[in-house]
Amino acid sequence: EAQVTQNPRYLITVTGKKLTVTCSQNMNHEYMSWYRQDPGLGLRQIYYSMNVEVTDKGDVPEGYKVSRKEKRNFPLILESPSPNQTSLYFCASSLWGPEVETQYFGPGTRLLVL
Amino acid sequence: KNEVEQSPQNLTAQEGEFITINCSYSVGISALHWLQQHPGGGIVSLFMLSSGKKKHGRLIATINIQEKHSSLHITASHPRDSAVYICAVMDSNYQLIWGAGTKLIIKP
């Protein structure tokens, strides 16, 4: 089954404790992206990747890191989480990019930073 | 002023009604997306449009590039259509700009 998986689905952590949210797709997609969704602000792009070893900042990259060492995986890293990073995070992928086709979304990761 | 405006913000209708959700944008675009977010939070892409009209089952999406406007229609609406519907446009800098969403509730 074609899908985008994220882990964990729910996470409670404390300020400053490094964490990684994994994202994996099994569709051999080139393009992958991370979004955060906050009430009243809608979806905002954090980082995206057009291919292996190619990553670019989105609208709200501060406080986040990503890597794309393999085509299928695109982990989101919070080196020193802060309470303002409490949010709902979505990973998405598509074969080329949202300018030419729709994206597949992961189920979301709810993060609470205390 | 937001670059992508959706209307209405909230819509409650009876089962079977014809639903229209609107999206207006103020920037030049290369594509427009409609997505559905279920009450549980999951997001599904419905359509990507660059011109004309697309249909999938009971869902129809249209776009008028000259008027910078798109509509999402749902025919014979059903309670399972209850969700937040989000419009997003790809601007000339290849950035996705997201609308705030329209919350749709279909009552049985």
Coordinates of C-alpha atoms in Angstrom, one line a residue:
Chain A
E1 CA 0.0 0.0 0.0
A2 CA 1.3 3.4 -1.0
Q3 CA 1.7 5.5 2.1
V4 CA 3.6 8.1 4.1
T5 CA 4.4 7.1 7.6
Q6 CA 5.4 9.3 10.6
N7 CA 6.6 8.3 14.0
P8 CA 5.8 8.9 16.7
R9 CA 2.2 9.9 16.3
Y10 CA 2.1 11.6 19.7
L11 CA 5.0 13.0 21.7
I12 CA 5.3 14.9 24.9
T13 CA 8.7 16.2 25.8
V14 CA 10.4 19.0 27.8
T15 CA 12.2 22.1 26.7
G16 CA 15.7 21.5 25.4
K17 CA 15.5 17.7 24.9
K18 CA 16.5 16.8 21.3
L19 CA 14.0 14.9 19.4
T20 CA 13.5 13.4 15.9
V21 CA 10.2 12.8 14.1
T22 CA 10.7 10.3 11.3
C23 CA 9.0 10.3 7.9
S24 CA 9.1 7.6 5.4
Q25 CA 7.4 7.0 2.0
N26 CA 7.3 3.9 -0.1
M27 CA 6.4 5.5 -3.4
N28 CA 9.9 6.4 -4.7
H29 CA 8.9 10.1 -4.5
E30 CA 11.5 12.7 -5.2
Y31 CA 9.8 15.5 -3.3
M32 CA 9.2 15.5 0.4
S33 CA 8.1 18.3 2.8
W34 CA 7.4 19.1 6.4
Y35 CA 4.5 21.3 7.6
R36 CA 3.3 22.4 10.9
Q37 CA -0.3 23.3 11.6
D38 CA -1.4 25.6 14.3
P39 CA -4.9 26.9 15.1
G40 CA -5.7 30.1 13.2
L41 CA -2.5 29.9 11.1
G42 CA -3.2 26.9 8.9
L43 CA -0.4 24.9 7.4
R44 CA 3.1 26.4 7.1
Q45 CA 6.0 24.7 5.4
I46 CA 9.1 24.1 7.5
Y47 CA 11.5 22.5 5.0
Y48 CA 11.3 20.6 1.8
S49 CA 13.5 18.4 -0.3
M50 CA 13.6 18.0 -4.0
N51 CA 15.9 14.9 -3.9
V52 CA 18.5 13.1 -1.9
E53 CA 20.9 15.6 -0.3
V54 CA 18.9 18.5 -1.5
T55 CA 17.0 20.4 1.1
D56 CA 15.6 24.0 1.3
K57 CA 14.0 26.2 3.9
G58 CA 10.2 26.8 3.8
D59 CA 8.4 29.5 5.6
V60 CA 9.2 28.7 9.2
P61 CA 12.5 26.8 9.4
E62 CA 13.9 28.3 12.6
G63 CA 14.5 25.7 15.3
Y64 CA 14.3 22.8 12.9
K65 CA 16.7 20.7 10.9
V66 CA 16.2 18.0 8.3
S67 CA 18.3 15.6 6.3
R68 CA 17.7 13.5 3.2
K69 CA 20.3 10.8 3.1
E70 CA 17.9 8.3 1.4
K71 CA 15.1 9.0 -1.0
R72 CA 12.5 7.3 1.2
N73 CA 13.3 9.1 4.5
F74 CA 13.1 12.7 5.6
P75 CA 13.4 13.1 9.4
L76 CA 12.6 16.3 11.2
I77 CA 15.0 17.2 14.0
L78 CA 14.4 19.6 16.8
E79 CA 17.8 20.1 18.4
S80 CA 16.4 22.1 21.4
P81 CA 12.6 22.1 21.4
S82 CA 10.8 25.0 22.9
P83 CA 7.1 25.4 23.9
N84 CA 6.4 27.4 20.7
Q85 CA 7.1 24.3 18.7
T86 CA 4.1 22.6 20.2
S87 CA 2.1 21.9 17.1
L88 CA 0.7 19.3 14.7
Y89 CA 3.3 18.2 12.2
F90 CA 2.7 16.7 8.8
C91 CA 5.1 15.1 6.4
A92 CA 4.1 15.0 2.7
S93 CA 5.6 13.6 -0.5
S94 CA 5.0 13.6 -4.2
L95 CA 6.8 12.3 -7.2
W96 CA 8.0 15.7 -8.4
G97 CA 6.4 18.6 -6.4
P98 CA 3.2 20.5 -5.7
E99 CA 3.6 22.6 -8.8
V100 CA 2.7 19.7 -11.0
E101 CA 0.8 17.2 -8.8
T102 CA -1.0 16.5 -5.5
Q103 CA 0.9 15.4 -2.4
Y104 CA 0.5 12.4 -0.1
F105 CA 0.3 13.3 3.5
G106 CA 1.4 11.4 6.6
P107 CA -1.0 10.9 9.5
G108 CA 0.5 13.7 11.5
T109 CA 2.5 13.9 14.7
R110 CA 1.1 15.8 17.7
L111 CA 4.0 17.4 19.7
L112 CA 3.7 19.0 23.1
V113 CA 6.8 20.7 24.5
L114 CA 6.5 21.5 28.2
Chain B
K1 CA -5.0 40.9 3.5
N2 CA -4.4 37.2 3.1
E3 CA -3.2 36.1 -0.3
V4 CA -5.6 33.1 -0.3
E5 CA -9.1 33.7 1.1
Q6 CA -11.6 30.9 1.5
S7 CA -15.3 31.4 2.0
P8 CA -17.3 30.6 4.0
Q9 CA -15.2 29.9 7.0
N10 CA -17.9 27.6 8.4
L11 CA -20.7 25.8 6.6
T12 CA -23.4 23.6 8.0
A13 CA -25.8 21.9 5.7
Q14 CA -28.3 19.1 5.5
E15 CA -27.5 15.7 4.0
G16 CA -28.2 15.8 0.2
E17 CA -27.5 19.5 -0.3
F18 CA -25.2 20.8 -3.0
I19 CA -22.2 22.4 -1.4
T20 CA -19.9 25.1 -2.7
I21 CA -16.7 26.3 -1.1
N22 CA -14.9 29.2 -2.6
C23 CA -11.2 30.1 -2.8
S24 CA -9.9 33.5 -4.1
Y25 CA -6.3 34.4 -4.4
S26 CA -4.4 37.6 -5.2
V27 CA -1.1 36.3 -6.6
G28 CA -0.1 34.7 -9.9
I29 CA -0.2 31.0 -9.6
S30 CA 1.0 27.9 -11.5
A31 CA -1.4 25.5 -9.7
L32 CA -4.1 25.3 -7.1
H33 CA -4.7 22.5 -4.7
W34 CA -7.8 21.4 -2.8
L35 CA -7.3 19.2 0.3
Q36 CA -9.5 17.6 2.9
Q37 CA -8.7 17.4 6.5
H38 CA -10.7 14.8 8.5
P39 CA -11.9 15.4 12.0
G40 CA -9.1 13.0 13.2
G41 CA -6.5 15.3 11.6
G42 CA -5.5 13.3 8.5
I43 CA -5.0 15.3 5.3
V44 CA -5.9 14.0 1.8
S45 CA -5.2 15.8 -1.4
L46 CA -8.4 16.0 -3.5
F47 CA -7.4 17.9 -6.6
M48 CA -4.6 19.9 -8.3
L49 CA -5.8 22.3 -10.9
S50 CA -4.1 24.7 -13.3
S51 CA -7.1 25.3 -15.5
G52 CA -10.6 24.2 -16.2
K53 CA -12.4 21.6 -14.2
K54 CA -11.8 18.3 -12.6
K55 CA -14.3 15.7 -11.2
H56 CA -13.8 12.8 -8.9
G57 CA -17.0 11.0 -7.7
R58 CA -19.2 13.6 -6.1
L59 CA -16.5 16.2 -5.9
I60 CA -16.0 18.8 -8.6
A61 CA -13.3 21.5 -8.7
T62 CA -13.2 24.5 -11.0
I63 CA -10.8 27.3 -11.5
N64 CA -11.0 30.6 -13.3
I65 CA -7.5 31.9 -13.8
Q66 CA -8.6 35.3 -15.1
E67 CA -10.8 35.9 -12.1
K68 CA -8.3 34.3 -9.7
H69 CA -11.0 32.1 -8.2
S70 CA -11.7 28.4 -7.6
S71 CA -14.6 26.5 -6.3
L72 CA -15.0 23.1 -4.8
H73 CA -18.5 21.6 -5.2
I74 CA -19.9 18.5 -3.4
T75 CA -23.0 17.0 -4.9
A76 CA -25.4 14.9 -2.8
S77 CA -23.6 15.7 0.4
H78 CA -23.3 13.1 3.1
P79 CA -22.3 13.3 6.8
R80 CA -19.0 11.6 6.0
D81 CA -18.1 14.7 3.9
S82 CA -17.8 16.6 7.1
A83 CA -14.3 17.9 7.3
V84 CA -12.1 21.0 6.8
Y85 CA -11.5 21.8 3.2
I86 CA -8.3 23.7 2.4
C87 CA -7.2 25.6 -0.7
A88 CA -3.6 26.1 -1.4
V89 CA -1.9 27.9 -4.4
M90 CA 1.5 27.5 -5.8
D91 CA 2.8 31.0 -6.6
S92 CA 5.4 32.1 -9.2
N93 CA 8.2 31.5 -6.7
Y94 CA 7.1 27.9 -6.3
Q95 CA 5.9 28.5 -2.8
L96 CA 2.7 27.0 -1.5
I97 CA 0.3 29.6 0.1
W98 CA -2.4 28.0 2.2
G99 CA -5.9 29.2 2.9
A100 CA -7.3 29.0 6.4
G101 CA -9.8 26.3 5.5
T102 CA -13.5 25.9 5.5
K103 CA -15.1 23.8 8.1
L104 CA -18.0 21.8 6.7
I105 CA -20.6 20.0 8.8
I106 CA -23.2 17.9 7.0
K107 CA -26.1 16.9 9.3
P108 CA -28.1 13.7 8.7

